[in-house]
Coordinates of C-alpha atoms and ligand atoms in Angstrom, one line a residue:
M13 CA 152.1 164.6 133.2
E14 CA 149.9 162.9 130.5
P15 CA 151.2 159.7 129.1
I16 CA 152.3 159.6 125.4
V17 CA 149.6 157.5 123.7
P18 CA 150.0 156.1 120.2
K19 CA 147.6 157.3 117.5
N20 CA 146.8 153.8 116.3
L21 CA 147.5 150.6 118.2
K22 CA 149.5 148.2 116.1
S23 CA 148.7 144.5 116.2
E24 CA 152.4 143.5 116.2
P25 CA 154.2 146.5 117.8
L26 CA 158.0 146.7 118.2
I27 CA 158.7 146.9 121.9
L28 CA 161.9 147.5 123.7
G29 CA 161.9 146.0 127.2
I30 CA 164.3 147.1 130.0
E31 CA 164.9 145.3 133.3
S32 CA 167.1 146.5 136.2
S33 CA 165.2 145.6 139.4
C34 CA 168.0 143.5 141.0
D35 CA 171.4 142.4 139.8
E36 CA 170.7 141.9 136.1
T37 CA 170.8 144.7 133.5
A38 CA 168.8 143.5 130.6
A39 CA 167.2 144.8 127.4
A40 CA 165.2 143.0 124.7
V41 CA 163.3 143.8 121.6
I42 CA 160.2 141.9 120.6
R43 CA 157.8 142.2 117.6
G44 CA 154.4 141.0 118.7
R45 CA 155.4 137.9 120.8
R46 CA 158.5 137.2 118.7
I47 CA 161.9 137.8 120.4
L48 CA 164.3 139.7 118.1
S49 CA 167.0 140.2 120.7
D50 CA 167.5 139.4 124.4
E51 CA 170.6 140.9 126.1
I52 CA 171.7 140.5 129.7
V53 CA 174.6 141.6 131.8
S54 CA 174.7 140.2 135.4
S55 CA 176.5 141.4 138.4
A56 CA 175.7 138.2 140.3
S57 CA 179.2 136.9 140.3
L58 CA 180.4 140.3 141.8
Q59 CA 177.6 140.2 144.3
A60 CA 178.4 136.6 145.2
K61 CA 181.6 137.9 147.0
F62 CA 179.3 139.6 149.5
G63 CA 176.9 136.7 149.9
G64 CA 173.9 138.6 148.5
V65 CA 172.9 141.7 146.5
V66 CA 174.5 145.0 147.7
P67 CA 172.1 147.7 146.5
E68 CA 174.8 150.3 145.9
I69 CA 176.9 147.9 143.8
A70 CA 173.8 146.9 141.8
S71 CA 173.0 150.5 141.0
R72 CA 176.6 151.3 140.0
E73 CA 176.7 148.2 137.7
H74 CA 173.4 149.1 136.1
T75 CA 174.6 152.6 135.4
E76 CA 177.7 151.2 133.7
A77 CA 175.9 148.6 131.7
I78 CA 172.6 150.1 130.6
D79 CA 173.7 152.1 127.6
L80 CA 175.7 149.2 126.1
V81 CA 173.0 146.6 126.8
V82 CA 170.2 148.6 125.2
S83 CA 172.4 149.5 122.1
R84 CA 173.3 145.8 121.7
A85 CA 169.6 144.8 122.0
L86 CA 168.7 147.2 119.2
E87 CA 171.7 146.2 117.1
R88 CA 171.1 142.4 117.4
A89 CA 167.4 142.9 116.7
G90 CA 168.4 144.7 113.5
V91 CA 166.3 147.7 114.2
T92 CA 166.9 151.4 114.8
K93 CA 165.5 153.1 117.9
E94 CA 163.3 155.2 115.6
A95 CA 161.4 152.1 114.6
L96 CA 160.3 151.3 118.2
D97 CA 156.6 151.6 119.0
A98 CA 157.0 151.6 122.8
V99 CA 159.4 151.2 125.7
A100 CA 158.4 148.9 128.5
V101 CA 160.4 149.1 131.8
T102 CA 160.3 147.5 135.2
Y103 CA 159.2 150.2 137.7
G104 CA 158.8 147.8 140.7
A105 CA 159.1 145.7 142.7
G106 CA 162.8 145.8 143.4
L107 CA 165.7 147.8 144.7
L108 CA 164.9 151.5 144.4
G109 CA 168.3 152.7 143.2
A110 CA 168.5 149.8 140.7
L111 CA 165.0 150.4 139.4
L112 CA 165.7 154.1 138.9
V113 CA 168.6 153.4 136.5
G114 CA 166.4 151.5 134.1
L115 CA 163.4 153.7 134.6
S116 CA 165.3 157.0 134.0
F117 CA 166.9 155.5 130.9
A118 CA 163.5 154.3 129.5
K119 CA 161.9 157.7 130.2
G120 CA 164.7 159.5 128.3
F121 CA 164.2 157.1 125.4
A122 CA 160.4 157.5 125.3
Y123 CA 160.6 161.2 125.6
G124 CA 163.3 161.6 123.0
L125 CA 161.5 159.4 120.5
N126 CA 158.0 160.6 121.4
I127 CA 156.8 157.0 121.9
P128 CA 154.7 155.5 124.8
L129 CA 156.4 154.5 128.1
I130 CA 154.9 151.3 129.7
G131 CA 155.7 150.8 133.4
V132 CA 155.8 147.1 134.1
N133 CA 155.3 145.3 137.4
H134 CA 158.2 142.8 137.6
I135 CA 156.0 140.0 138.9
R136 CA 153.6 140.4 136.0
G137 CA 156.6 140.2 133.8
H138 CA 157.4 136.8 135.2
L139 CA 153.9 135.7 134.6
A140 CA 154.0 137.0 131.0
A141 CA 157.2 135.0 130.2
S142 CA 155.0 132.1 129.1
Y143 CA 153.5 134.1 126.2
L144 CA 157.0 134.1 124.6
E145 CA 156.9 130.4 124.6
E146 CA 153.7 130.0 122.6
E147 CA 152.4 132.7 120.3
T148 CA 148.8 131.5 120.6
L149 CA 148.7 131.0 124.4
K150 CA 145.6 132.5 125.9
P151 CA 144.1 132.6 129.4
P152 CA 142.4 131.2 131.3
F153 CA 145.1 129.0 132.9
M154 CA 146.7 128.2 136.3
T155 CA 150.0 129.8 136.9
L156 CA 152.8 128.9 139.4
L157 CA 154.9 131.8 140.4
A158 CA 158.1 131.0 142.2
S159 CA 160.8 133.6 142.5
G160 CA 163.2 135.1 145.0
G161 CA 160.5 137.4 146.4
H162 CA 157.2 135.7 145.6
T163 CA 155.7 132.2 145.6
A164 CA 152.0 131.8 144.7
V165 CA 149.4 129.7 142.8
I166 CA 147.5 132.2 140.6
F167 CA 144.4 131.7 138.5
T168 CA 145.1 133.8 135.4
K169 CA 141.6 134.7 134.2
T170 CA 142.6 137.1 131.4
E171 CA 145.9 138.7 130.4
T172 CA 145.2 141.4 133.0
E173 CA 143.1 139.8 135.6
F174 CA 144.4 137.4 138.2
E175 CA 143.1 135.6 141.3
M176 CA 145.6 134.6 143.9
L177 CA 144.5 131.1 145.2
G178 CA 147.3 131.1 147.8
G179 CA 150.9 131.2 148.4
T180 CA 153.7 131.2 151.0
L181 CA 152.9 132.6 154.4
D182 CA 156.6 133.5 155.0
D183 CA 159.7 133.0 152.8
A184 CA 159.4 132.7 149.0
A185 CA 160.7 129.5 147.5
G186 CA 163.8 131.2 146.1
E187 CA 164.6 132.8 149.4
A188 CA 164.4 129.4 151.1
F189 CA 166.8 128.0 148.5
D190 CA 169.2 130.9 149.1
K191 CA 169.1 130.5 152.9
V192 CA 169.6 126.7 152.7
A193 CA 172.5 127.2 150.3
R194 CA 174.2 129.5 152.8
V195 CA 173.8 126.8 155.5
L196 CA 175.3 124.2 153.2
G197 CA 178.2 126.6 152.4
L198 CA 177.1 127.2 148.8
P199 CA 177.5 130.6 147.0
Y200 CA 174.9 133.1 146.1
P201 CA 172.4 132.8 144.4
G202 CA 171.8 129.5 146.0
G203 CA 169.1 127.9 143.8
P204 CA 171.2 126.6 141.0
H205 CA 173.9 125.4 143.5
V206 CA 171.4 123.5 145.6
E207 CA 170.0 122.0 142.5
A208 CA 173.4 120.8 141.3
L209 CA 174.3 119.4 144.7
A210 CA 170.9 117.7 145.0
R211 CA 171.6 115.7 141.8
E212 CA 174.4 113.9 143.7
G213 CA 172.2 113.0 146.7
N214 CA 169.1 111.1 147.7
A215 CA 166.0 112.6 149.3
C216 CA 166.4 110.4 152.4
V217 CA 166.6 113.0 155.2
E218 CA 163.3 113.3 157.1
L219 CA 162.1 116.9 157.0
P220 CA 158.7 118.3 158.1
K221 CA 155.9 118.2 155.6
M222 CA 155.3 121.7 154.1
L223 CA 151.6 121.6 154.8
K224 CA 151.9 121.8 158.5
G225 CA 150.2 124.9 159.9
A226 CA 149.0 126.1 156.5
G227 CA 145.9 124.8 154.7
G228 CA 144.2 125.4 151.4
Y229 CA 146.5 126.8 148.8
N230 CA 148.8 128.4 151.4
F231 CA 152.1 126.9 152.6
S232 CA 155.0 127.9 154.8
Y233 CA 158.8 127.5 154.3
S234 CA 160.0 128.6 157.7
G235 CA 159.5 125.2 159.4
L236 CA 161.3 123.4 156.6
K237 CA 164.2 125.9 156.6
T238 CA 164.6 125.7 160.4
A239 CA 164.6 121.9 160.2
V240 CA 167.4 122.0 157.6
I241 CA 169.4 124.4 159.7
N242 CA 168.9 122.3 162.9
Y243 CA 169.8 119.1 161.1
C244 CA 173.1 120.5 159.8
H245 CA 174.0 122.0 163.2
R246 CA 173.2 118.8 165.0
K247 CA 175.3 116.7 162.6
E248 CA 178.2 119.2 162.9
Q249 CA 178.1 119.3 166.7
R250 CA 178.1 115.5 167.0
G251 CA 180.8 115.2 164.4
T252 CA 178.9 112.3 162.7
Q253 CA 179.2 111.7 159.0
W254 CA 176.4 113.3 156.9
S255 CA 175.8 114.1 153.3
K256 CA 175.2 117.7 152.2
A257 CA 173.9 116.3 148.9
D258 CA 171.2 114.3 150.7
V259 CA 170.2 117.4 152.6
A260 CA 170.0 119.4 149.4
A261 CA 168.0 116.6 147.6
S262 CA 165.6 116.3 150.6
F263 CA 165.1 120.0 150.9
Q264 CA 164.6 120.4 147.2
S265 CA 161.8 117.8 147.0
A266 CA 160.1 119.0 150.2
A267 CA 160.2 122.6 148.9
L268 CA 159.0 121.9 145.3
D269 CA 156.7 119.0 145.5
I270 CA 154.1 121.1 147.3
L271 CA 154.2 123.7 144.5
V272 CA 153.5 121.1 141.8
Q273 CA 150.7 119.6 143.9
K274 CA 149.0 122.9 144.6
T275 CA 149.2 124.1 141.0
V276 CA 147.6 120.9 139.6
E277 CA 144.9 121.1 142.4
G278 CA 144.2 124.7 141.4
A279 CA 143.9 123.8 137.7
K280 CA 141.4 121.1 138.6
E281 CA 139.4 123.4 140.9
K282 CA 139.1 126.1 138.3
S283 CA 138.5 123.6 135.5
V284 CA 141.2 124.9 133.2
N285 CA 143.2 122.7 130.9
T286 CA 146.5 124.7 130.8
V287 CA 149.2 125.4 133.3
T288 CA 152.0 128.0 133.1
A289 CA 154.8 129.0 135.4
G290 CA 157.3 131.7 136.0
G291 CA 160.0 133.0 138.3
G292 CA 163.6 132.1 139.0
V293 CA 162.8 128.8 140.8
V294 CA 161.0 127.6 137.6
A295 CA 164.5 127.3 136.1
N296 CA 165.0 124.3 138.5
G297 CA 165.2 121.0 136.6
Y298 CA 163.6 118.9 139.3
L299 CA 160.6 121.3 139.4
R300 CA 160.3 121.3 135.6
E301 CA 160.4 117.5 135.5
K302 CA 157.9 117.1 138.3
L303 CA 155.5 119.6 136.9
T304 CA 155.7 118.0 133.4
F305 CA 154.9 114.6 134.8
A306 CA 152.1 115.8 137.1
C307 CA 150.5 117.8 134.2
Q308 CA 150.8 114.8 131.9
E309 CA 149.1 112.6 134.5
A310 CA 146.3 115.1 135.1
G311 CA 145.8 115.6 131.3
L312 CA 146.9 119.2 131.5
K313 CA 148.8 121.1 128.9
L314 CA 152.0 122.7 130.3
V315 CA 153.6 125.8 128.9
L316 CA 157.0 126.4 130.6
P317 CA 159.2 129.4 129.7
E318 CA 162.7 128.6 128.7
R319 CA 165.1 128.5 131.7
R320 CA 166.6 131.9 130.8
H321 CA 163.2 133.5 130.7
C322 CA 162.4 132.2 134.2
T323 CA 165.2 134.1 135.9
D324 CA 165.2 137.9 135.5
N325 CA 165.4 139.0 131.9
A326 CA 164.0 141.8 129.7
A327 CA 162.1 139.7 127.1
M328 CA 159.5 139.0 129.8
I329 CA 159.2 142.7 130.6
A330 CA 158.7 143.4 126.9
A331 CA 156.1 140.6 126.8
E332 CA 154.1 142.2 129.7
G333 CA 154.6 145.6 127.9
L334 CA 152.8 144.0 124.9
V335 CA 149.9 143.0 127.2
Q336 CA 149.6 146.5 128.5
Y337 CA 150.1 148.0 125.0
R338 CA 147.1 145.9 123.7
A339 CA 145.1 146.9 126.8
G340 CA 145.9 150.6 126.1
N341 CA 147.6 151.1 129.4
F342 CA 150.4 153.7 129.1
S343 CA 152.4 155.4 131.8
S344 CA 153.1 159.0 132.5
L345 CA 156.7 160.2 132.2
S346 CA 156.4 161.1 135.9
L347 CA 156.1 157.4 136.8
N348 CA 158.2 156.6 139.9
A349 CA 160.0 153.5 141.0
Q350 CA 158.4 151.4 143.7
A351 CA 160.1 149.0 146.1
S352 CA 157.0 146.8 146.3
I353 CA 153.8 146.6 144.4
P354 CA 150.8 144.2 144.5
L355 CA 150.1 141.9 141.6
R356 CA 147.2 144.0 140.4
Ligands
KG4_28 O1 162.9 135.5 139.5 P1 164.2 135.7 140.0 O2 165.4 135.7 139.0 O3 164.3 137.1 140.8 C1 163.3 137.6 141.6 O4 162.4 138.2 141.0 O5 163.3 137.2 142.7 O6 164.5 134.6 141.1 C2 165.6 134.5 141.8 C3 165.5 133.3 142.7 C4 166.7 133.2 143.6 O7 166.3 133.0 145.0 C5 167.4 132.0 143.1 O8 168.1 131.2 144.1 C6 166.3 131.2 142.6 O9 165.4 132.1 142.0 N1 166.7 130.2 141.5 C7 166.6 128.9 141.7 C8 167.2 128.3 140.5 N2 167.6 129.3 139.7 C9 167.3 130.5 140.4 N3 166.0 128.1 142.7 C10 166.1 126.8 142.5 N4 166.7 126.2 141.5 C11 167.2 126.9 140.5 N5 167.8 126.2 139.4
ZN29 ZN1 162.4 138.3 139.1

């Protein structure tokens, strides 16, 4: 099936973005890089009862929420669906059943309105979130990606060309936060809870350095995670007093300092003067402060998406939709959902 292609590309198109890859049902409308509406319904608190995301529950919740979320996004943007120039939707990576809800809905919209469908790679959406922060932001720049599924230092050459300098060899940063949270008895998703607990503690617990066994721009979280688990079990077995807050603070700095260091190193190596970041972990206040300080010290400009645009949202999907619209990349209505897709 041939994609629907616009007759003329507009410079400031009106794009509806839809996201349903995990436990957030989201829709947003942007005109150019300006956000007109940004709606989200999360099933995270329901999922928390199960200690993680149950795919069937996610699909069911998306099905119930999608119609309302999209209608609300159009209403709050003050536009009719007939005014839209394109529909951008996450087609991967993520939970297949969850992705299919958003994708099918977007296809119906695109077909019914005879406007282009733009399939968006969720990870590219996280990277594009920075464009919403600054209308004139332009590559090249160095990008830190840190989400629940990916952690990497990426050289963004152009809006559509990327070079992966390195990343995690095992767990993603968000995944490590979620696992450590479970050990500390904190609810899902663990990141924000670990961050809150860490604020009450000191980073005084000795944990292995993240660089061990991984050189260059690569790093590994498995040693750090195991060290935290062992530390907690040992303390519990011996019945000695210990502070969960100190463990949280120590883990947080060990897990995040390396990301700051590698990102700044990457910017210097590639001689770029700007740094951007994206992904759920970039909502972390400690990481944001450290990155701000390190960039200031190194004379680098930092463009950080707002916290709500770091965790899953539809504005970032619309932003990546705009990138693809301007590049003339439109999807066929036979586009399928994919559980995993590479960055390119
Ligand atoms: O980008 P995201 O919303 O979904 C994925 O595409 O994976 O990232 C979710 C991850 C979860 O692992 C969550 O614990 C983590 O981001 N996260 C945080 C914080 N907020 C969310 N990690 C550390 N500190 C936070 N404040
Ligand atoms: Zn995400």
